[in-house]
PDB file of C-alpha atoms in Angstrom:
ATOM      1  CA  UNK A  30      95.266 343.478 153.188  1.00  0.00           C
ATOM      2  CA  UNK A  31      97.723 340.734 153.528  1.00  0.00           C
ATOM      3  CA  UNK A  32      97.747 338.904 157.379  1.00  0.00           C
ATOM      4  CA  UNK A  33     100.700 338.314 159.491  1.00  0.00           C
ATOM      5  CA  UNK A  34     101.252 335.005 160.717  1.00  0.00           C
ATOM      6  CA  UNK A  35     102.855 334.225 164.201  1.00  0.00           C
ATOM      7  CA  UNK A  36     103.060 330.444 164.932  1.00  0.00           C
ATOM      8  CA  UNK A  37     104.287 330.002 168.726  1.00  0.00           C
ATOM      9  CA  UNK A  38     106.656 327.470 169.876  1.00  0.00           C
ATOM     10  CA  UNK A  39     107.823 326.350 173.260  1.00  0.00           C
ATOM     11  CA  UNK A  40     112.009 326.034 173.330  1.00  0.00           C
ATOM     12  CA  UNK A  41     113.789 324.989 176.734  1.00  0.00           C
ATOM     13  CA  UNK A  42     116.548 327.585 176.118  1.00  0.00           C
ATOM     14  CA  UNK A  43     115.368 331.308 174.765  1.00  0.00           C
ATOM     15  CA  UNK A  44     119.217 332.373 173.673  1.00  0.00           C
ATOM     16  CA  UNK A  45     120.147 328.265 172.077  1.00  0.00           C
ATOM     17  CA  UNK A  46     117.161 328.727 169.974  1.00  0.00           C
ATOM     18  CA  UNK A  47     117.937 332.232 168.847  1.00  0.00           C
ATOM     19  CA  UNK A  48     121.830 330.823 168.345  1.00  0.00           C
ATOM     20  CA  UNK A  49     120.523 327.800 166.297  1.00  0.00           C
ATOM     21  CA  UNK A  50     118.189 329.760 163.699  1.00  0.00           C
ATOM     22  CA  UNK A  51     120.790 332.791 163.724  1.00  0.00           C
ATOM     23  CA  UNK A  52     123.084 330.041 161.883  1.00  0.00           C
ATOM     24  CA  UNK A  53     120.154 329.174 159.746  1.00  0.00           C
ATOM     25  CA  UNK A  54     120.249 333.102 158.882  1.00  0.00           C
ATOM     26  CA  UNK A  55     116.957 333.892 160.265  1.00  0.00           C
ATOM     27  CA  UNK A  56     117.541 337.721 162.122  1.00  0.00           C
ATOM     28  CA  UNK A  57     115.257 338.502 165.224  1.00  0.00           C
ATOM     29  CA  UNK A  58     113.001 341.921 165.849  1.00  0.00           C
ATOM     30  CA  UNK A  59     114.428 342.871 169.136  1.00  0.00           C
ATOM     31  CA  UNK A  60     111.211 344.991 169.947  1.00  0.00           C
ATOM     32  CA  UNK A  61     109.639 341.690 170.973  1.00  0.00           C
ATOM     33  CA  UNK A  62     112.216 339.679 171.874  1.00  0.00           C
ATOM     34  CA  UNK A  63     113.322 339.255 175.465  1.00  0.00           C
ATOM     35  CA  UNK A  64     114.587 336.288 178.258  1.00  0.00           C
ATOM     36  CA  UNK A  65     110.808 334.936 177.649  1.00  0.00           C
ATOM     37  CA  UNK A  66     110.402 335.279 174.314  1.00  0.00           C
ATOM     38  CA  UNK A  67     112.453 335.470 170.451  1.00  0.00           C
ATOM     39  CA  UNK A  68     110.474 336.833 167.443  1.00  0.00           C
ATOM     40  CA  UNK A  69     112.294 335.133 164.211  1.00  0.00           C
ATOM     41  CA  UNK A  70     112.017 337.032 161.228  1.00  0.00           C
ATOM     42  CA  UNK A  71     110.903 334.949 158.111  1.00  0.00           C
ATOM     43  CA  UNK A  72     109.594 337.829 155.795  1.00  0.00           C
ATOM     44  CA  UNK A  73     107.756 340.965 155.935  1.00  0.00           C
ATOM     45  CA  UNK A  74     104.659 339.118 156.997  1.00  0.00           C
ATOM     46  CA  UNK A  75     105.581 335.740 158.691  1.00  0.00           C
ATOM     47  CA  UNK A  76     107.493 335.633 162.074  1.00  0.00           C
ATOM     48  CA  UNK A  77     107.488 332.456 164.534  1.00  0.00           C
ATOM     49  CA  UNK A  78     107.911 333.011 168.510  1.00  0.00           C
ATOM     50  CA  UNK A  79     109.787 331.132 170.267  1.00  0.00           C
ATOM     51  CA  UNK A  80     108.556 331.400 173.546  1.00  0.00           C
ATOM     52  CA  UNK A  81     110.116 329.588 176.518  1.00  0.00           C
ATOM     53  CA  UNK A  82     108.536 326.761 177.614  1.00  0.00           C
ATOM     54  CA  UNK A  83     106.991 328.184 181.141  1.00  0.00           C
ATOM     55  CA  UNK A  84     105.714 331.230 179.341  1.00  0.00           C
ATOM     56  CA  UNK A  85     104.007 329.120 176.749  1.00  0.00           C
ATOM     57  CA  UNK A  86     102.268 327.664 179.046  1.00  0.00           C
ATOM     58  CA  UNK A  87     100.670 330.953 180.156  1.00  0.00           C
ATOM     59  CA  UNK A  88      98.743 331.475 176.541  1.00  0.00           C
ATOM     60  CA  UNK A  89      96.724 327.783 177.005  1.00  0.00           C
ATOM     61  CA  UNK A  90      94.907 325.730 179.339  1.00  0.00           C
ATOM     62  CA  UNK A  91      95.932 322.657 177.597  1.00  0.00           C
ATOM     63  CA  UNK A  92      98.684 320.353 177.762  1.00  0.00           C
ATOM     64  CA  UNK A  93     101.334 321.068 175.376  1.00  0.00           C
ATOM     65  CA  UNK A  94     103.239 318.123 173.542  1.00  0.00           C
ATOM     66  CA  UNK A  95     106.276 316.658 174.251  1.00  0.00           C
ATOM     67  CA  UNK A  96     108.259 317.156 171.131  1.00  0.00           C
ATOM     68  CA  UNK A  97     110.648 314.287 172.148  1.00  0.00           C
ATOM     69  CA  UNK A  98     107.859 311.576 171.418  1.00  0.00           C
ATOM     70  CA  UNK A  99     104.968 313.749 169.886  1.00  0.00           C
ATOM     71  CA  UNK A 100     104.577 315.911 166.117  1.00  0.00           C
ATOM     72  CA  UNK A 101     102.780 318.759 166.450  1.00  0.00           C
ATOM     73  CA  UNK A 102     103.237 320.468 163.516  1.00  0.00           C
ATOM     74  CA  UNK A 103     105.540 320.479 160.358  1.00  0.00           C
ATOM     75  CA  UNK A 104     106.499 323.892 159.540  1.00  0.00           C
ATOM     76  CA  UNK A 105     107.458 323.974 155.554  1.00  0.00           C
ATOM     77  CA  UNK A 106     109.560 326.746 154.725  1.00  0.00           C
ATOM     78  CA  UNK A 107     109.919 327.752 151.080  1.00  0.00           C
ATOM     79  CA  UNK A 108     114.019 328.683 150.249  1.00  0.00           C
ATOM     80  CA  UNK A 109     114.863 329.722 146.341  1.00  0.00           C
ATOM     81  CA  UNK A 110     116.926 326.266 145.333  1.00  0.00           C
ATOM     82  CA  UNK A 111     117.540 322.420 145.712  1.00  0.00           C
ATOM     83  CA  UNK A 112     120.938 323.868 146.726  1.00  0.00           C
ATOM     84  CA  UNK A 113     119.766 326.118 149.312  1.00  0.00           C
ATOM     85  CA  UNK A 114     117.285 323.056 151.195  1.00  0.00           C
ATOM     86  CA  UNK A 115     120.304 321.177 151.409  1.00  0.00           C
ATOM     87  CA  UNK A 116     122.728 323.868 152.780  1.00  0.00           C
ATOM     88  CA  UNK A 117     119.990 324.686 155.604  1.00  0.00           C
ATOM     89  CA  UNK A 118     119.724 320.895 156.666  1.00  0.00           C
ATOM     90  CA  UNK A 119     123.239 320.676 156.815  1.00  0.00           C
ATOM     91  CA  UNK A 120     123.573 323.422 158.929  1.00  0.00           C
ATOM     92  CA  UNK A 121     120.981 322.627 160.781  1.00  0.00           C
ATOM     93  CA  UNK A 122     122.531 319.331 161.977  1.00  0.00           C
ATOM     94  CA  UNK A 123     125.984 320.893 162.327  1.00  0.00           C
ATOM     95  CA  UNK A 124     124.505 323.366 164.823  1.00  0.00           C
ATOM     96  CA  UNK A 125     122.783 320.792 166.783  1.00  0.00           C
ATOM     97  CA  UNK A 126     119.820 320.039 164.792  1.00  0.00           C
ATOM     98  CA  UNK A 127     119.179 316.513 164.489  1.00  0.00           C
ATOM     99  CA  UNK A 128     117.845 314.262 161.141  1.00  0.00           C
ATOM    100  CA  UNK A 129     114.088 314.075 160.895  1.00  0.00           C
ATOM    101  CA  UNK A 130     113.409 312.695 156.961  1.00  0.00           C
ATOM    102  CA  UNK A 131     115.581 311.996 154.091  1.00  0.00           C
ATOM    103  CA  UNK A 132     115.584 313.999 151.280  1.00  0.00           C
ATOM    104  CA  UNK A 133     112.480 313.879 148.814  1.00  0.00           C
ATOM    105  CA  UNK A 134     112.113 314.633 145.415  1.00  0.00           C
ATOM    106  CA  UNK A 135     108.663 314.864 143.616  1.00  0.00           C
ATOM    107  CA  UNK A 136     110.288 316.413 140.352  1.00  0.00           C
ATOM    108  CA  UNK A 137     108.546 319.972 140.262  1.00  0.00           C
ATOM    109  CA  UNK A 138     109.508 319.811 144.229  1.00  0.00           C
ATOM    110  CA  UNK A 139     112.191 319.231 146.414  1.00  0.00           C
ATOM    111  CA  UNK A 140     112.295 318.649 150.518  1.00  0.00           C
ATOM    112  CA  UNK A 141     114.256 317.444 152.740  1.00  0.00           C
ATOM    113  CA  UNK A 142     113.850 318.404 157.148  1.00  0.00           C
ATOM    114  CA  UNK A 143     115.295 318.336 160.338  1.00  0.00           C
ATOM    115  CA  UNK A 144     114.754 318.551 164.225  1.00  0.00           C
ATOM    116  CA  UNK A 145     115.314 322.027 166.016  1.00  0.00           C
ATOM    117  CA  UNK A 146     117.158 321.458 169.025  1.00  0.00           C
ATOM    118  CA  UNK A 147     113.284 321.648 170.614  1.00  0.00           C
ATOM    119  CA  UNK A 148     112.070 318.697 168.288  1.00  0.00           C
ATOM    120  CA  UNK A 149     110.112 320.896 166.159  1.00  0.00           C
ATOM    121  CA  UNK A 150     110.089 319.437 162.550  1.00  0.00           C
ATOM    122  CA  UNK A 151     110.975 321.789 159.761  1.00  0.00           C
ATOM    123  CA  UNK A 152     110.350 321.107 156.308  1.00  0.00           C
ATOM    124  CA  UNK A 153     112.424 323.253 153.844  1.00  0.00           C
ATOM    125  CA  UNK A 154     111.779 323.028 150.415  1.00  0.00           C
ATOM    126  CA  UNK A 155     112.457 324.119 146.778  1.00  0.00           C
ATOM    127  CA  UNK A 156     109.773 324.006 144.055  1.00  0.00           C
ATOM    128  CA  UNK A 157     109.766 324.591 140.694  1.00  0.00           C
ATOM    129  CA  UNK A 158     107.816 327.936 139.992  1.00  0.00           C
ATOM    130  CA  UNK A 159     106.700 327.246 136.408  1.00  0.00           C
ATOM    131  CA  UNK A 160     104.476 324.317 138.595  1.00  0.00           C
ATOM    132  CA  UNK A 161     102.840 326.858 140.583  1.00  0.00           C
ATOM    133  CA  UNK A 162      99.374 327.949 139.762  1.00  0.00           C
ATOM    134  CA  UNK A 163      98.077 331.845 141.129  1.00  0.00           C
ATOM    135  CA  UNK A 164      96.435 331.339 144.325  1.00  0.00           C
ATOM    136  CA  UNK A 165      92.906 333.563 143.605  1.00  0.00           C
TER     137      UNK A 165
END
């Protein structure tokens, strides 16, 4: 059976965050998505909460980073083209997204990323699926 993967993130602003990644085209499943809390649709089996910051601190006892100086995580998102990478960065920075890397190409892959208006780094990327190998 195939898992569901929810990676949690702490935003300042519940409804700027759902605004930002609406442009992106992302939609959100309004059955668990409230003032506290936005679940972003990726697929059938990946969503991402965006949680607001003082009810992400409820789920830990540790000290969460602050994205302004700290990485936690990258989060690589796969899109179907070189075209499409670079048509979700530059939205992303005309929506107030800021510039994280410049583009990269590795030949059989493509990447470039940005900062979320929370300074959580996202990697979008294009590869080549001749290059991929079946994951057993």
């Amino acid at each position: 059976m195939p898992r569901m993967i929810f990676p949690n993130m702490a935003v300042a602003d519940v409804e700027r965050a759902k605004q930002f990644f609406s442009a992106l085209g992302f939609s959100f499943n309004p059955q668990f998505t409230d003032h506290n809390a936005a679940c972003m649709v990726v697929n059938e089996l990946a969503c991402v909460m965006l949680l607001k910051a003082e009810f992400f601190r409820t789920f830990t006892t540790r000290t969460p980073v602050d994205t302004r100086t700290h990485l936690e995580s990258l989060i690589a998102i796969e899109l179907e083209s070189r075209d499409a990478v670079d048509a979700m960065v530059k939205t992303a920075l005309a929506n107030g997204g800021q510039p994280a890397m410049p583009p990269q190409d590795h030949g059989f892959m493509y990447q470039h990323s940005f900062l979320d208006p929370d300074g959580h780094q996202w990697e979008p990327f294009y590869m080549d699926p001749s290059h991929v190998q079946p994951m057993s």
